[in-house]
């Protein structure tokens, strides 16, 4: 009987599975939404929620634990600086899964995994073209 056996194995070794889930969560942090298969999204959702909870703690120990799990310092920085503060008032349920239908090649159920609240990244400086280039194009 599989009572209290929560780990979804995904047909991989434990090391491969841990790296896969870490990469999925890092992609989710960077891109705000990812398209993947349903079993991978369900497994990645639990890790993403745990990482947001660590981000909400904001301590050095929590940051080190997140880096140990995700192995990507840039993603952890964005998690702690942008993603976690956006969920400061929410007590859980940071991600949602939207079904997209089946993939044509192998009929796998495809889903979008995204954050529940829209997280706006800090605006980058927009470089506007010089006026003489615009005037030259008009002539």
PDB file of C-alpha atoms in Angstrom:
ATOM      1  CA  UNK A   1       0.000   0.000   0.000  1.00  0.00           C
ATOM      2  CA  UNK A   2       1.174   3.518  -0.814  1.00  0.00           C
ATOM      3  CA  UNK A   3      -0.211   5.275   2.228  1.00  0.00           C
ATOM      4  CA  UNK A   4       1.505   8.625   2.888  1.00  0.00           C
ATOM      5  CA  UNK A   5       3.861   8.250  -0.070  1.00  0.00           C
ATOM      6  CA  UNK A   6       3.563  11.689  -1.646  1.00  0.00           C
ATOM      7  CA  UNK A   7       6.574  11.800  -3.995  1.00  0.00           C
ATOM      8  CA  UNK A   8       5.665  11.819  -7.675  1.00  0.00           C
ATOM      9  CA  UNK A   9       8.490   9.896  -9.320  1.00  0.00           C
ATOM     10  CA  UNK A  10       7.985  11.008 -12.949  1.00  0.00           C
ATOM     11  CA  UNK A  11       9.978   8.008 -14.190  1.00  0.00           C
ATOM     12  CA  UNK A  12      13.300   9.499 -13.103  1.00  0.00           C
ATOM     13  CA  UNK A  13      15.951   8.936 -10.474  1.00  0.00           C
ATOM     14  CA  UNK A  14      15.730  11.143  -7.409  1.00  0.00           C
ATOM     15  CA  UNK A  15      18.667  13.352  -8.467  1.00  0.00           C
ATOM     16  CA  UNK A  16      17.265  13.810 -11.978  1.00  0.00           C
ATOM     17  CA  UNK A  17      13.800  14.561 -10.565  1.00  0.00           C
ATOM     18  CA  UNK A  18      15.156  17.148  -8.116  1.00  0.00           C
ATOM     19  CA  UNK A  19      17.069  18.944 -10.881  1.00  0.00           C
ATOM     20  CA  UNK A  20      14.053  18.851 -13.206  1.00  0.00           C
ATOM     21  CA  UNK A  21      11.760  20.378 -10.586  1.00  0.00           C
ATOM     22  CA  UNK A  22      14.368  22.997  -9.646  1.00  0.00           C
ATOM     23  CA  UNK A  23      14.714  23.987 -13.313  1.00  0.00           C
ATOM     24  CA  UNK A  24      10.930  24.189 -13.739  1.00  0.00           C
ATOM     25  CA  UNK A  25      10.582  26.449 -10.686  1.00  0.00           C
ATOM     26  CA  UNK A  26      13.482  28.664 -11.846  1.00  0.00           C
ATOM     27  CA  UNK A  27      11.812  28.982 -15.258  1.00  0.00           C
ATOM     28  CA  UNK A  28       8.536  29.864 -13.534  1.00  0.00           C
ATOM     29  CA  UNK A  29      10.264  32.558 -11.475  1.00  0.00           C
ATOM     30  CA  UNK A  30      11.993  34.024 -14.544  1.00  0.00           C
ATOM     31  CA  UNK A  31       9.130  33.787 -17.075  1.00  0.00           C
ATOM     32  CA  UNK A  32       6.069  34.079 -14.762  1.00  0.00           C
ATOM     33  CA  UNK A  33       4.388  31.175 -16.610  1.00  0.00           C
ATOM     34  CA  UNK A  34       5.575  27.940 -18.164  1.00  0.00           C
ATOM     35  CA  UNK A  35       4.033  25.382 -20.486  1.00  0.00           C
ATOM     36  CA  UNK A  36       4.681  21.787 -19.448  1.00  0.00           C
ATOM     37  CA  UNK A  37       2.976  18.433 -18.945  1.00  0.00           C
ATOM     38  CA  UNK A  38       0.377  18.002 -16.208  1.00  0.00           C
ATOM     39  CA  UNK A  39       2.331  15.591 -13.933  1.00  0.00           C
ATOM     40  CA  UNK A  40       5.447  17.794 -14.045  1.00  0.00           C
ATOM     41  CA  UNK A  41       3.376  20.906 -13.302  1.00  0.00           C
ATOM     42  CA  UNK A  42       1.662  19.262 -10.342  1.00  0.00           C
ATOM     43  CA  UNK A  43       5.025  18.223  -8.929  1.00  0.00           C
ATOM     44  CA  UNK A  44       6.617  21.625  -9.583  1.00  0.00           C
ATOM     45  CA  UNK A  45       3.668  23.449  -8.005  1.00  0.00           C
ATOM     46  CA  UNK A  46       4.455  22.051  -4.552  1.00  0.00           C
ATOM     47  CA  UNK A  47       8.114  23.073  -4.810  1.00  0.00           C
ATOM     48  CA  UNK A  48       7.197  26.540  -6.097  1.00  0.00           C
ATOM     49  CA  UNK A  49       4.814  27.093  -3.180  1.00  0.00           C
ATOM     50  CA  UNK A  50       7.497  26.008  -0.721  1.00  0.00           C
ATOM     51  CA  UNK A  51      10.000  28.399  -2.289  1.00  0.00           C
ATOM     52  CA  UNK A  52       7.552  31.318  -2.020  1.00  0.00           C
ATOM     53  CA  UNK A  53       7.037  30.462   1.644  1.00  0.00           C
ATOM     54  CA  UNK A  54      10.815  30.596   2.126  1.00  0.00           C
ATOM     55  CA  UNK A  55      10.891  33.891   0.257  1.00  0.00           C
ATOM     56  CA  UNK A  56       8.255  35.343   2.554  1.00  0.00           C
ATOM     57  CA  UNK A  57      10.423  34.509   5.573  1.00  0.00           C
ATOM     58  CA  UNK A  58      13.213  36.571   4.050  1.00  0.00           C
ATOM     59  CA  UNK A  59      15.930  35.394   6.416  1.00  0.00           C
ATOM     60  CA  UNK A  60      19.465  34.530   5.430  1.00  0.00           C
ATOM     61  CA  UNK A  61      18.861  30.910   6.390  1.00  0.00           C
ATOM     62  CA  UNK A  62      15.776  30.783   4.156  1.00  0.00           C
ATOM     63  CA  UNK A  63      17.745  32.312   1.278  1.00  0.00           C
ATOM     64  CA  UNK A  64      20.505  29.728   1.682  1.00  0.00           C
ATOM     65  CA  UNK A  65      17.948  26.926   1.795  1.00  0.00           C
ATOM     66  CA  UNK A  66      16.350  28.213  -1.421  1.00  0.00           C
ATOM     67  CA  UNK A  67      19.745  28.431  -3.146  1.00  0.00           C
ATOM     68  CA  UNK A  68      20.486  24.888  -2.005  1.00  0.00           C
ATOM     69  CA  UNK A  69      17.249  23.650  -3.557  1.00  0.00           C
ATOM     70  CA  UNK A  70      17.096  25.729  -6.761  1.00  0.00           C
ATOM     71  CA  UNK A  71      20.864  26.042  -7.418  1.00  0.00           C
ATOM     72  CA  UNK A  72      20.362  29.362  -9.202  1.00  0.00           C
ATOM     73  CA  UNK A  73      21.256  32.504  -7.269  1.00  0.00           C
ATOM     74  CA  UNK A  74      19.711  34.850  -9.850  1.00  0.00           C
ATOM     75  CA  UNK A  75      16.328  33.095  -9.614  1.00  0.00           C
ATOM     76  CA  UNK A  76      16.496  33.094  -5.806  1.00  0.00           C
ATOM     77  CA  UNK A  77      17.247  36.837  -5.800  1.00  0.00           C
ATOM     78  CA  UNK A  78      14.181  37.497  -7.972  1.00  0.00           C
ATOM     79  CA  UNK A  79      12.128  35.155  -5.788  1.00  0.00           C
ATOM     80  CA  UNK A  80      13.025  37.037  -2.621  1.00  0.00           C
ATOM     81  CA  UNK A  81      12.908  40.554  -4.148  1.00  0.00           C
ATOM     82  CA  UNK A  82       9.917  40.395  -6.532  1.00  0.00           C
ATOM     83  CA  UNK A  83       7.814  37.241  -6.236  1.00  0.00           C
ATOM     84  CA  UNK A  84       7.552  36.721  -2.462  1.00  0.00           C
ATOM     85  CA  UNK A  85       6.628  40.349  -1.616  1.00  0.00           C
ATOM     86  CA  UNK A  86       3.781  40.127  -4.156  1.00  0.00           C
ATOM     87  CA  UNK A  87       2.286  37.294  -2.076  1.00  0.00           C
ATOM     88  CA  UNK A  88       2.796  38.925   1.332  1.00  0.00           C
ATOM     89  CA  UNK A  89      -0.949  38.983   2.094  1.00  0.00           C
ATOM     90  CA  UNK A  90      -1.727  35.526   0.659  1.00  0.00           C
ATOM     91  CA  UNK A  91      -1.583  32.494   2.943  1.00  0.00           C
ATOM     92  CA  UNK A  92      -1.027  29.872   0.241  1.00  0.00           C
ATOM     93  CA  UNK A  93      -2.066  28.838  -3.247  1.00  0.00           C
ATOM     94  CA  UNK A  94       0.532  30.878  -5.098  1.00  0.00           C
ATOM     95  CA  UNK A  95       0.280  29.015  -8.406  1.00  0.00           C
ATOM     96  CA  UNK A  96      -2.475  27.920 -10.764  1.00  0.00           C
ATOM     97  CA  UNK A  97      -2.623  25.245 -13.447  1.00  0.00           C
ATOM     98  CA  UNK A  98      -4.588  25.917 -16.642  1.00  0.00           C
ATOM     99  CA  UNK A  99      -5.243  22.946 -18.915  1.00  0.00           C
ATOM    100  CA  UNK A 100      -4.393  23.432 -22.592  1.00  0.00           C
ATOM    101  CA  UNK A 101      -5.382  20.099 -24.082  1.00  0.00           C
ATOM    102  CA  UNK A 102      -3.286  17.268 -25.421  1.00  0.00           C
ATOM    103  CA  UNK A 103       0.017  17.488 -27.288  1.00  0.00           C
ATOM    104  CA  UNK A 104      -0.282  16.176 -30.854  1.00  0.00           C
ATOM    105  CA  UNK A 105       2.903  14.099 -30.931  1.00  0.00           C
ATOM    106  CA  UNK A 106       2.370  11.874 -27.895  1.00  0.00           C
ATOM    107  CA  UNK A 107      -1.037  12.945 -26.569  1.00  0.00           C
ATOM    108  CA  UNK A 108       0.376  14.207 -23.246  1.00  0.00           C
ATOM    109  CA  UNK A 109      -1.858  16.548 -21.267  1.00  0.00           C
ATOM    110  CA  UNK A 110      -0.309  20.035 -21.545  1.00  0.00           C
ATOM    111  CA  UNK A 111      -0.869  22.792 -18.995  1.00  0.00           C
ATOM    112  CA  UNK A 112       0.206  26.320 -18.156  1.00  0.00           C
ATOM    113  CA  UNK A 113       1.702  26.743 -14.704  1.00  0.00           C
ATOM    114  CA  UNK A 114       1.582  30.385 -13.601  1.00  0.00           C
ATOM    115  CA  UNK A 115       1.478  32.613 -10.544  1.00  0.00           C
ATOM    116  CA  UNK A 116      -2.013  33.442  -9.263  1.00  0.00           C
ATOM    117  CA  UNK A 117      -1.312  37.171  -8.841  1.00  0.00           C
ATOM    118  CA  UNK A 118       0.163  39.045 -11.765  1.00  0.00           C
ATOM    119  CA  UNK A 119       3.740  39.779 -10.815  1.00  0.00           C
ATOM    120  CA  UNK A 120       5.106  42.815 -12.568  1.00  0.00           C
ATOM    121  CA  UNK A 121       8.838  42.771 -13.074  1.00  0.00           C
ATOM    122  CA  UNK A 122      10.665  46.029 -12.405  1.00  0.00           C
ATOM    123  CA  UNK A 123      10.468  48.131 -15.549  1.00  0.00           C
ATOM    124  CA  UNK A 124      13.663  48.201 -17.557  1.00  0.00           C
ATOM    125  CA  UNK A 125      14.757  51.459 -19.120  1.00  0.00           C
ATOM    126  CA  UNK A 126      13.266  51.869 -22.573  1.00  0.00           C
ATOM    127  CA  UNK A 127      15.777  53.296 -25.022  1.00  0.00           C
ATOM    128  CA  UNK A 128      14.002  55.517 -27.506  1.00  0.00           C
ATOM    129  CA  UNK A 129      15.520  56.035 -30.953  1.00  0.00           C
ATOM    130  CA  UNK A 130      17.341  59.267 -31.588  1.00  0.00           C
ATOM    131  CA  UNK A 131      15.270  62.008 -33.270  1.00  0.00           C
ATOM    132  CA  UNK A 132      17.542  62.343 -36.292  1.00  0.00           C
ATOM    133  CA  UNK A 133      17.044  58.649 -37.062  1.00  0.00           C
ATOM    134  CA  UNK A 134      13.264  59.133 -36.895  1.00  0.00           C
ATOM    135  CA  UNK A 135      13.452  62.225 -39.129  1.00  0.00           C
ATOM    136  CA  UNK A 136      15.680  60.417 -41.629  1.00  0.00           C
ATOM    137  CA  UNK A 137      13.203  57.571 -41.802  1.00  0.00           C
ATOM    138  CA  UNK A 138      10.345  60.009 -42.451  1.00  0.00           C
ATOM    139  CA  UNK A 139      12.071  61.544 -45.495  1.00  0.00           C
TER     140      UNK A 139
END
